[in-house]
Short mmCIF file of C-alpha atoms and ligand atoms in Angstrom, two decimals:
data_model
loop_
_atom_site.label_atom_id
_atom_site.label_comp_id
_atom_site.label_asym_id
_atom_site.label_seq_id
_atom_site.Cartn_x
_atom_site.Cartn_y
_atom_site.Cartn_z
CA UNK A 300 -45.13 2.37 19.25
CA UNK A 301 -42.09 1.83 21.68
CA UNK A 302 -40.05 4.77 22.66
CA UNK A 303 -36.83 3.83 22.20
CA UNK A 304 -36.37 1.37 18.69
CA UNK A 305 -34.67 -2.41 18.56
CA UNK A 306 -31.76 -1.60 17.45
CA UNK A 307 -31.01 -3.33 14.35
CA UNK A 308 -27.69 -2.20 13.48
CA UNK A 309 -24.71 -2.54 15.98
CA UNK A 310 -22.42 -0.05 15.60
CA UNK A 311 -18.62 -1.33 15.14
CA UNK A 312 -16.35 -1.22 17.68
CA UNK A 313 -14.30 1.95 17.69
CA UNK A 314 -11.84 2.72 20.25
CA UNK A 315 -9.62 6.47 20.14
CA UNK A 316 -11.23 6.74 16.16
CA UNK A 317 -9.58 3.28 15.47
CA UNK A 318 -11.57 0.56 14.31
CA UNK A 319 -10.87 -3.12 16.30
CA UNK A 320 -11.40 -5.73 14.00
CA UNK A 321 -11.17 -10.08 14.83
CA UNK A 322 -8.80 -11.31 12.74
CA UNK A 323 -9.00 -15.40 12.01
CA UNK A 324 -5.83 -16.23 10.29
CA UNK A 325 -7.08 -20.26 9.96
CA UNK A 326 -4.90 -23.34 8.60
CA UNK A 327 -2.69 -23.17 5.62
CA UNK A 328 -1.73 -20.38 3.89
CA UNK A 329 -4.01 -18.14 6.15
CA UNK A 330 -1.37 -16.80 8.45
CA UNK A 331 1.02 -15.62 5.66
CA UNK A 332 -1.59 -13.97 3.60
CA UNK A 333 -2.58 -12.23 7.23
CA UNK A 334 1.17 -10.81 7.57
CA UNK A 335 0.51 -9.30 4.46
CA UNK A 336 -2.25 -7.32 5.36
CA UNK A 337 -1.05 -6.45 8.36
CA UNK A 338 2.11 -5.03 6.27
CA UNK A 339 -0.42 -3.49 4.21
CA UNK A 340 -2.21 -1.47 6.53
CA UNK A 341 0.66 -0.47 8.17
CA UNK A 342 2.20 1.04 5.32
CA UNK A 343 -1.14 2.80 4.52
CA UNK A 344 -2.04 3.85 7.94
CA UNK A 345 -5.76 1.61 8.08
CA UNK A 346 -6.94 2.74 11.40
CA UNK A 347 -7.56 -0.80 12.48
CA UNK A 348 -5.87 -3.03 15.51
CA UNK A 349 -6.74 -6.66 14.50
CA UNK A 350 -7.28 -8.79 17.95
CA UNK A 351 -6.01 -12.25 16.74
CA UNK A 352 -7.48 -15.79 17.74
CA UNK A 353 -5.99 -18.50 16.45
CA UNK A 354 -8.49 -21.86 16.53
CA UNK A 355 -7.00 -25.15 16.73
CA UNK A 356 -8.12 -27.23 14.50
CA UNK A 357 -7.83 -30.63 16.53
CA UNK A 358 -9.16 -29.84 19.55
CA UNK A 359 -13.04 -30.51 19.84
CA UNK A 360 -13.42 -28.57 22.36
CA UNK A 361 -11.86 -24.99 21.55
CA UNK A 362 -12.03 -22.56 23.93
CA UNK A 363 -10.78 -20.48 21.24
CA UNK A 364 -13.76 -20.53 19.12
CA UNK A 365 -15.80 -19.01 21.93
CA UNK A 366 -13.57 -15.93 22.71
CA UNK A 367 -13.38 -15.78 18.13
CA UNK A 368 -17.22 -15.47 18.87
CA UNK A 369 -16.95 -13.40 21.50
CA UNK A 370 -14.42 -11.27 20.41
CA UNK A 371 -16.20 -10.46 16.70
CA UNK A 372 -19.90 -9.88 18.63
CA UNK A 373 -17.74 -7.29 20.56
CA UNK A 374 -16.14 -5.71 17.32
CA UNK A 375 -18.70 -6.32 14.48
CA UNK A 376 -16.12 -6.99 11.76
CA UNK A 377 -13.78 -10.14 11.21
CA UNK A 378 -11.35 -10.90 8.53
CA UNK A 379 -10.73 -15.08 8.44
CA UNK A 380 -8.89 -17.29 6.63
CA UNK A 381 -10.10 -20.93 6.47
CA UNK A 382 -10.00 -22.77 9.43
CA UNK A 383 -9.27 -26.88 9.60
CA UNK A 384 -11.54 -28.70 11.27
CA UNK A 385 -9.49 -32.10 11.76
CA UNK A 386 -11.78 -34.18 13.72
CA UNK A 387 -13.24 -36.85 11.60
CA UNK A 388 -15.96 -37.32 13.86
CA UNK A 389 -20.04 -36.38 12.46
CA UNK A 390 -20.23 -34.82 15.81
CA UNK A 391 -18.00 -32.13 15.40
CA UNK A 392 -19.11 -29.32 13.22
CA UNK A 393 -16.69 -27.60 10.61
CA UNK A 394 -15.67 -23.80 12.46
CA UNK A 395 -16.27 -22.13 9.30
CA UNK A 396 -19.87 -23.03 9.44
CA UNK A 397 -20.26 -22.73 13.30
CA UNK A 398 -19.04 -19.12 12.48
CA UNK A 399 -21.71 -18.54 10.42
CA UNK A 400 -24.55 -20.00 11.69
CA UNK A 401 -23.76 -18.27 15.30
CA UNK A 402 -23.49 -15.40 14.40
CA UNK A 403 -26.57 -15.83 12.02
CA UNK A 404 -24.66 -14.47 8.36
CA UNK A 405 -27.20 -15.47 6.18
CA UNK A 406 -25.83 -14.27 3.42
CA UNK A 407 -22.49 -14.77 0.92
CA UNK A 408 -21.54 -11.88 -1.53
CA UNK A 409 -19.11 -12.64 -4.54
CA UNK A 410 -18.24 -10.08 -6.52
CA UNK A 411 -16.58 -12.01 -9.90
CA UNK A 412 -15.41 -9.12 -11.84
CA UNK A 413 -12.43 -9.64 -14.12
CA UNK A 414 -9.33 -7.93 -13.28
CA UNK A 415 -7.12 -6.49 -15.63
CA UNK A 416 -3.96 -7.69 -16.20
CA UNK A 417 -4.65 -11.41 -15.01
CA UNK A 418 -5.12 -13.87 -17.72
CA UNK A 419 -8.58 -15.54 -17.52
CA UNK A 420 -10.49 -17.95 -19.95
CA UNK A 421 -13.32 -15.17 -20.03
CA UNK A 422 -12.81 -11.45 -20.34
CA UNK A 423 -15.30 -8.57 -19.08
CA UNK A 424 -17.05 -10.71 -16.26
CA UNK A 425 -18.99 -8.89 -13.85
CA UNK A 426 -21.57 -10.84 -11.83
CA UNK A 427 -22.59 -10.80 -8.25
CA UNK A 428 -23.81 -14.28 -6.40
CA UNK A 429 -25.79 -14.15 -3.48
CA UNK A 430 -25.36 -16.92 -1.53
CA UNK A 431 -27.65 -18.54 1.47
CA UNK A 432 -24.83 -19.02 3.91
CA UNK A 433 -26.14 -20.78 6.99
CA UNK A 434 -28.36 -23.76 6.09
CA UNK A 435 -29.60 -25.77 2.44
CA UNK A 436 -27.03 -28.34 2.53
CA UNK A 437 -24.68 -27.18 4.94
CA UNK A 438 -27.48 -27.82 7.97
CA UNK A 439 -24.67 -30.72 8.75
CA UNK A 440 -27.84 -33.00 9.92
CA UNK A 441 -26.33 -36.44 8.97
CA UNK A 442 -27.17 -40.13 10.51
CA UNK A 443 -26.68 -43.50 9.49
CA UNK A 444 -30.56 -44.98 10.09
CA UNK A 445 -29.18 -48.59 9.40
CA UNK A 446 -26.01 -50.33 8.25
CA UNK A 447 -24.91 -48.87 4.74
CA UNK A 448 -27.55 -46.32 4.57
CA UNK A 449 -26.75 -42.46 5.20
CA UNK A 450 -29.62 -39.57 5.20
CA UNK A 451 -28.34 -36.38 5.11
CA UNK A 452 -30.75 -33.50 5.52
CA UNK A 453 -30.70 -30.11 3.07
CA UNK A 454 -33.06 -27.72 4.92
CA UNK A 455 -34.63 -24.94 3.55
CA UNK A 456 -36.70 -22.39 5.31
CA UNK A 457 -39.19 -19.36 4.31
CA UNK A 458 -37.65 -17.06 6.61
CA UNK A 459 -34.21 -17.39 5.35
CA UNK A 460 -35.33 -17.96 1.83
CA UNK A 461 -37.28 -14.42 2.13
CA UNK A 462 -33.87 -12.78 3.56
CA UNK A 463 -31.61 -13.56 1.17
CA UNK A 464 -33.84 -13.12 -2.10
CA UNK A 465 -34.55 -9.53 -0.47
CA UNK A 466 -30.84 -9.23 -0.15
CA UNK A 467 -30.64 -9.70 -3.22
CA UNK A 468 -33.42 -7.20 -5.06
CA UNK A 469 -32.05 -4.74 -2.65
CA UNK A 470 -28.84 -5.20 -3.89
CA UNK A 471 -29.61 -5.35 -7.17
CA UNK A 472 -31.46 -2.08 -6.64
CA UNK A 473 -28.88 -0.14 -4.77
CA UNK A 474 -26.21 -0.76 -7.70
CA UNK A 475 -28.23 -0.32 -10.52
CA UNK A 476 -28.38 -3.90 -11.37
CA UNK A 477 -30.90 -5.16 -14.18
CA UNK A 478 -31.45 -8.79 -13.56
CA UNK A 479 -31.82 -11.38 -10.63
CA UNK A 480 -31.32 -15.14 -11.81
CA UNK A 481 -32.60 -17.36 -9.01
CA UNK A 482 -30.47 -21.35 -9.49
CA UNK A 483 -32.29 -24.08 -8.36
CA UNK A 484 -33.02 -27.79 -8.49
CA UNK A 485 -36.33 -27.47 -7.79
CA UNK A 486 -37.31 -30.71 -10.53
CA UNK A 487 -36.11 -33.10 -8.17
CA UNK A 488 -36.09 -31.20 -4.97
CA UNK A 489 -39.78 -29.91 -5.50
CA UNK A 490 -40.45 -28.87 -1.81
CA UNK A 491 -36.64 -27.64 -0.64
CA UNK A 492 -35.27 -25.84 -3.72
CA UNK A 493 -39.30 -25.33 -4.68
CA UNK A 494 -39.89 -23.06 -1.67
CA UNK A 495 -36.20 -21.75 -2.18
CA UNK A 496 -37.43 -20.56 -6.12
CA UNK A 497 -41.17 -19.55 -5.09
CA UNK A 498 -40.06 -17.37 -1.83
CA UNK A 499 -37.68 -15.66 -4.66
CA UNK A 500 -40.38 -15.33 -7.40
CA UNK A 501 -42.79 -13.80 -4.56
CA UNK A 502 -40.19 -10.96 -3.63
CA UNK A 503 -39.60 -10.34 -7.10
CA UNK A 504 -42.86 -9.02 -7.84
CA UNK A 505 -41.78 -6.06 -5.25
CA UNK A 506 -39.38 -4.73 -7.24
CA UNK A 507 -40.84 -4.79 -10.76
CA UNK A 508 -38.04 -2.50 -12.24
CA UNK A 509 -36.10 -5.72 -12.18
CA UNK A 510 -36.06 -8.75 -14.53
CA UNK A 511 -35.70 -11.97 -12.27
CA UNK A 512 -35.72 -15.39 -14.35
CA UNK A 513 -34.50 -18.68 -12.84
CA UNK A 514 -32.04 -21.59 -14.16
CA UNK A 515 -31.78 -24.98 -13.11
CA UNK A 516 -28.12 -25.09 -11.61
CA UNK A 517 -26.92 -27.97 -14.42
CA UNK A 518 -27.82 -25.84 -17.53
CA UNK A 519 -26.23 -22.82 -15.27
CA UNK A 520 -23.17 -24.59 -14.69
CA UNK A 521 -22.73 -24.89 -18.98
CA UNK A 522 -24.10 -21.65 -19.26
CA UNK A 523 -21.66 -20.29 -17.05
CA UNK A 524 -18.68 -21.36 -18.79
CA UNK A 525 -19.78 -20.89 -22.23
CA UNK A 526 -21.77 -17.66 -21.82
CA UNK A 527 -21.14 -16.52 -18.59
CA UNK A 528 -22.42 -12.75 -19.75
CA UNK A 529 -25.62 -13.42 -19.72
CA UNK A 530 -26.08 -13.40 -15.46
CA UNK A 531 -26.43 -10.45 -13.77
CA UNK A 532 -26.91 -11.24 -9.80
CA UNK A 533 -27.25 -14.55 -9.54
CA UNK A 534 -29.27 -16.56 -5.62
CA UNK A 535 -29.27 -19.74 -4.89
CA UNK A 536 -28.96 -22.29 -1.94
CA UNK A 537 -25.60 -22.85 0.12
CA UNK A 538 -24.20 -25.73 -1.77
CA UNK A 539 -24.74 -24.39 -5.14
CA UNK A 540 -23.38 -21.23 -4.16
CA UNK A 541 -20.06 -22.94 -3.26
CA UNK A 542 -20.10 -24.66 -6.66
CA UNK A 543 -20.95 -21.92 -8.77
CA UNK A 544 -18.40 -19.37 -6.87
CA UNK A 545 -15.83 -21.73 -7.63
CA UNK A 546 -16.35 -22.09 -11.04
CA UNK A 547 -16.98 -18.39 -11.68
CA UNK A 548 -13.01 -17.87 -10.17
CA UNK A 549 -11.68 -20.28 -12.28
CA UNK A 550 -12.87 -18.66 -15.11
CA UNK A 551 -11.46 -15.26 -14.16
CA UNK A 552 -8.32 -16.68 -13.10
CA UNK A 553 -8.41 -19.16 -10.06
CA UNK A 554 -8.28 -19.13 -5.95
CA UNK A 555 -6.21 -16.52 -5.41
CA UNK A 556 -7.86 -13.38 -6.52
CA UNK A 557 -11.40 -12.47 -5.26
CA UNK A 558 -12.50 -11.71 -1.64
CA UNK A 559 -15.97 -12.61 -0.22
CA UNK A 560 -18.02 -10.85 2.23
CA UNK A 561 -20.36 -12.96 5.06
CA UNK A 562 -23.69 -10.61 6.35
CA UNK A 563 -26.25 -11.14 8.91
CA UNK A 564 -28.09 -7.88 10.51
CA UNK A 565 -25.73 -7.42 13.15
CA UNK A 566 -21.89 -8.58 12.35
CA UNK A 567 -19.81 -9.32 9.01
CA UNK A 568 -16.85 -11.40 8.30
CA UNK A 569 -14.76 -11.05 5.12
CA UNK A 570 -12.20 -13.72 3.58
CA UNK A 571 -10.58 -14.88 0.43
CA UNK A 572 -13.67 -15.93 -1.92
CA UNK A 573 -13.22 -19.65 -2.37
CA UNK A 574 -12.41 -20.58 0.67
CA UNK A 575 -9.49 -22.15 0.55
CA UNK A 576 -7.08 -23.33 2.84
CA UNK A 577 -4.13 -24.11 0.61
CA UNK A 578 -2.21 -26.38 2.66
CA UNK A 579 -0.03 -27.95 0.08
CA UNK A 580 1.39 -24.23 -0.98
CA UNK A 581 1.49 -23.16 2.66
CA UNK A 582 4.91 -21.78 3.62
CA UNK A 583 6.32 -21.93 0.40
CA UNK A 584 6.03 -17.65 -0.40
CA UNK A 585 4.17 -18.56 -3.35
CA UNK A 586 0.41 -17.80 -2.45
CA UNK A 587 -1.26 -15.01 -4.25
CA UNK A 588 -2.02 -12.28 -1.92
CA UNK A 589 -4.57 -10.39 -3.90
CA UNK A 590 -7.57 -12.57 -2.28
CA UNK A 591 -6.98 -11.79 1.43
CA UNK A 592 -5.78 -7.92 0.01
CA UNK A 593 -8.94 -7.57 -1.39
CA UNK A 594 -10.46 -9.07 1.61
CA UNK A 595 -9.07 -6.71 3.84
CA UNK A 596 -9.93 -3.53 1.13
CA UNK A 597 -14.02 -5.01 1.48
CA UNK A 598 -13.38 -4.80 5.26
CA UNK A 599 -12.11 -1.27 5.04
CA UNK A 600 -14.93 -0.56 3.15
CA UNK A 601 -17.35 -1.45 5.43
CA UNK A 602 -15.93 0.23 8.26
CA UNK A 603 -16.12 3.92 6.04
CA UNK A 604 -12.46 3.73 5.89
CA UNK A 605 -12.63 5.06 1.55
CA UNK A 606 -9.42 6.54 1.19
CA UNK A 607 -7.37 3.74 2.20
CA UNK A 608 -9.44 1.10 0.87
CA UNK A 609 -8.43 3.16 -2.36
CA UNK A 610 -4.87 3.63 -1.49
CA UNK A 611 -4.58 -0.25 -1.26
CA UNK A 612 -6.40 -1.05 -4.28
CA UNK A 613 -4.74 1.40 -6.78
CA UNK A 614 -1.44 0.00 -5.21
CA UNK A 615 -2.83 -3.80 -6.10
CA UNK A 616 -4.25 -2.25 -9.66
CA UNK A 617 -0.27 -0.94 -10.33
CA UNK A 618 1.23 -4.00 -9.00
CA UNK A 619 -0.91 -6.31 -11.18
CA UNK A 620 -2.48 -4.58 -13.88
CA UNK A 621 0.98 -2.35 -15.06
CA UNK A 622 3.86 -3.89 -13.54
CA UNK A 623 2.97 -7.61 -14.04
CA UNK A 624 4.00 -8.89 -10.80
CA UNK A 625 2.49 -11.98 -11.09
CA UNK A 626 2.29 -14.83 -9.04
CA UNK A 627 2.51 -19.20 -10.21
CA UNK A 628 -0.88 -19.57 -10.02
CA UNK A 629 -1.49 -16.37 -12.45
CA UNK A 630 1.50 -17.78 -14.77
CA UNK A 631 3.73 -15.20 -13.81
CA UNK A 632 7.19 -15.66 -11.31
CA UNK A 633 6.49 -13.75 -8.78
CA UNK A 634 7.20 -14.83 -5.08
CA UNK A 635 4.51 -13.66 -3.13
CA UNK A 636 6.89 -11.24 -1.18
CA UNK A 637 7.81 -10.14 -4.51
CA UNK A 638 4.66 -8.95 -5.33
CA UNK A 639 3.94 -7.48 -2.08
CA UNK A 640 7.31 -5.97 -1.81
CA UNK A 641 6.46 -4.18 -5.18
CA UNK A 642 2.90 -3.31 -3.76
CA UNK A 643 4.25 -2.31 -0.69
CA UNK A 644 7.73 -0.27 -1.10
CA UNK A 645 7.40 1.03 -4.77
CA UNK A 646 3.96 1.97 -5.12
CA UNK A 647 3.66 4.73 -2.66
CA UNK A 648 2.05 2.95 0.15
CA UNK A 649 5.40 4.10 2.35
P1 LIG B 102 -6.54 -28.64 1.56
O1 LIG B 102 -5.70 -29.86 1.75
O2 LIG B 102 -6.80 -27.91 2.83
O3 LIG B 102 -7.79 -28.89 0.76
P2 LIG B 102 -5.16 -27.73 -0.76
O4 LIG B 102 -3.96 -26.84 -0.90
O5 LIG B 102 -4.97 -29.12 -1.18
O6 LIG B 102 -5.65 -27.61 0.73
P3 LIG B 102 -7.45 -26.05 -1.40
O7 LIG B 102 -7.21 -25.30 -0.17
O8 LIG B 102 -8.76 -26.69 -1.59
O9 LIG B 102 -6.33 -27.16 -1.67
O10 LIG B 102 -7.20 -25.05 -2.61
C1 LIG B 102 -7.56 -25.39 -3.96
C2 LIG B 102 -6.49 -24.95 -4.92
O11 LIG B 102 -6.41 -23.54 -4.95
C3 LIG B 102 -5.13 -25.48 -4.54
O12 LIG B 102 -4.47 -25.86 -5.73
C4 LIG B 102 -4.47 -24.28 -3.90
O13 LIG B 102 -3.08 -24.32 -4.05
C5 LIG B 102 -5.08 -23.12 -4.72
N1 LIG B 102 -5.08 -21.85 -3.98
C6 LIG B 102 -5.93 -21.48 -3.00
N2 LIG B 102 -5.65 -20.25 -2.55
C7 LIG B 102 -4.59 -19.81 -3.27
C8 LIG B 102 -3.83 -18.61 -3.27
N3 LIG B 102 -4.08 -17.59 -2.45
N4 LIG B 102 -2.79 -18.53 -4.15
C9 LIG B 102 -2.52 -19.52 -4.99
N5 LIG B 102 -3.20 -20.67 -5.05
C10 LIG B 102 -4.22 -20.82 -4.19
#
C-alpha cells in the first residue's frame, strides 16, 4: 500500500480563518440576488470574501470562463447564478454545463421541503432528488446526418450511473431516509435508461435497510402532483431531473424559493434550484431572494460555517414565515428590498 494516500478530498481554500469562495453572478436577475447576499453576510459576519467573475455571455471565446474554472479549482466552493449562453451556434456549449462537466459534479441535490408561510398547492413536502448532472441528455452531442434529420445523443454510462445511485443510498443512509425511487424510461430507452435503472437496482442490494422501487418518469410526473407524499429520495437521469425539480417547486410555491447544491469528489457549486435566469423580471426589485439566500446558507454549510448559516435562516424563517414579507411571485407586495430590508435591519442580523 502507498505511503502517503490520493487525496480525495481538497480542502477549501482558507486564507487568515476566512473562507474564499467564486462567486458567478450570471445573466438576469443573478447580480441583484448576489448584492443581497453579499448584504447578507455582511450583516452576519460570514467569514467569506467572494472573488467575482463575471462571464459574458456572447463571447465564444471567454477568457472568463477559464479564470471561473480556475478560480473555483483554487477555492473549492462557488455560488452561481445562471449564466446566458447567447451564441446560437451547436458548437458552442451552454457555461452552465461546461461548469459542470469540468469540474466533473456528477451530482444535483434538491431539497423540496415546504416552507412555512408560503402558499403552495401541496403542504408538508419533503423529498430529496438526486440528479445525474453531467451527461444523459445534456452530453450536447448533436448533428444533422442529412437534410431535415437531427440525432441527438443521451449517453449513459456505468461509472456515473454507479456514482450517483451510491450518492444516493449514502444519502439516504446518512439522514435517516426510508426509500430510494429510481425514474426512468427504460420501456423505450431499454439500453440508456436500462443500465441507468439496473446500475441503481445493483447498489440497492448494498444497503438492504432501504426500500428502493422505481417509476417510469410519466406516471411520476402525475404521481407527483397528485400524491407527491409518497417519494422519499427520488434518482434519475439529467433531463428528468430538470423536469421533475421544476415541477416539485411549482408545487411548493415556484422559482424563487429553493437552492440547489452541484457535487463531484473534489469541488461544489451552489445556486438557486431551478435554474433560472429571470431576464424579463431582471432589474425591476421584484425577484424573490430566498433562492440565492438559501443558496448562500447551503454554501455556508458546507464550509462548517453553522452558526451563521443559522443566523441567516432564522432571519429568512421571521421574515417569511411571521412577518409575511412576501414577494409577487409568492402573492404578497413585497419589493425585494423590502423583504431584505426586513431580513436584514429588523431581524437582528445588524
Ligand atoms: P429567460 O428569458 O432567460 O428564459 P425568463 O425570465 O423568461 O428568462 P426563466 O428564467 O426561465 O424565465 O424563469 C422562469 C420563471 O420563473 C419566470 O417567470 C421568472 O420570472 C420566474 N423566476 C425565476 N426566478 C425567480 C425569482 N427569484 N423570483 C421570482 N420569480 C422568479
Amino acid at each position: 500500500t502507498p505511503l502517503i494516500k490520493k487525496q480525495s478530498v481538497i480542502p477549501v481554500a482558507m486564507y487568515g480563518g476566512r473562507n474564499a469562495v467564486t462567486m458567478l453572478p450570471g445573466g438576469g436577475i443573478g447580480p441583484e440576488l448576489m448584492e443581497y447576499v453579499r448584504e447578507v453576510f455582511k450583516y452576519a459576519g460570514a467569514p467569506v470574501d467572494f472573488e467575482v467573475i463575471n462571464i459574458d455571455p456572447h463571447s465564444e471565446e471567454s477568457n472568463e470562463f477559464d479564470y471561473a474554472i480556475t478560480s473555483i479549482r483554487r477555492n473549492g466552493v462557488a455560488i452561481k447564478g445562471n449564466i446566458e449562453t447567447k451564441s446560437e451556434s451547436a458548437g458552442v456549449l451552454s457555461r452552465n454545463v461546461a461548469l459542470r462537466n469540468e469540474l466533473d459534479l456528477y451530482v444535483n441535490v434538491l431539497h423540496c421541503k415546504s416552507f412555512p408561510g408560503i402558499p403552495a398547492r401541496q403542504k408538508d413536502i419533503d423529498i430529496i432528488v438526486i440528479r445525474q448532472n453531467t451527461e444523459g441528455e445534456y452530453a450536447m452531442l448533436e448533428h444533422e446526418s442529412v437534410h431535415g434529420v437531427v440525432e441527438s445523443m443521451k449517453v449513459v454510462t456505468e461509472s456515473n450511473s454507479d456514482r450517483v445511485a451510491r450518492y444516493a443510498f449514502e444519502f439516504a443512509k446518512k439522514n435517516g431516509r426510508k426509500k430510494v425511487t429510481t425514474i426512468h424510461k427504460a420501456n423505450i430507452m431499454k439500453l440508456s435508461d436500462g443500465l441507468f435503472l439496473e446500475t441503481s437496482r445493483k447498489i440497492a442490494k448494498e444497503y438492504p435497510e432501504i426500500e428502493h422501487n422505481d417509476m417510469i418518469i410519466d406516471n411520476c410526473c402525475m404521481q407527483l402532483v397528485s400524491k407527491p407524499h409518497q417519494f422519499d429520495v427520488m434518482i434519475m437521469t439529467n433531463l428528468y431531473g430538470s423536469i421533475v425539480s421544476n415541477v416539485l417547486c411549482g408545487l411548493i410555491g415556484g422559482a424563487g424559493i429553493l437552492s440547489g447544491r452541484n457535487y463531484g469528489d473534489h469541488y461544489a457549486i451552489f445556486e438557486p434550484g431551478t435554474r433560472n435566469t429571470g431576464t424579463a423580471i431582471a432589474g425591476k426589485n421584484v425577484a424573490n431572494p430566498l433562492a440565492m439566500l438559501h443558496a448562500s446558507v447551503d454554501m455556508l454549510d458546507h464550509l462548517g460555517h453553522k452558526p451563521h448559516a443559522n443566523l441567516i435562516l432564522d432571519a429568512i424563517h421571521k421574515t417569511i414565515a411571521e412577518d409575511h414579507l412576501l414577494t409577487p411571485d409568492l402573492g404578497g407586495s413585497a419589493k425585494s428590498s423590502d423583504t431584505m430590508n426586513h431580513l436584514s435591519y429588523t431581524q437582528g442580523l445588524i
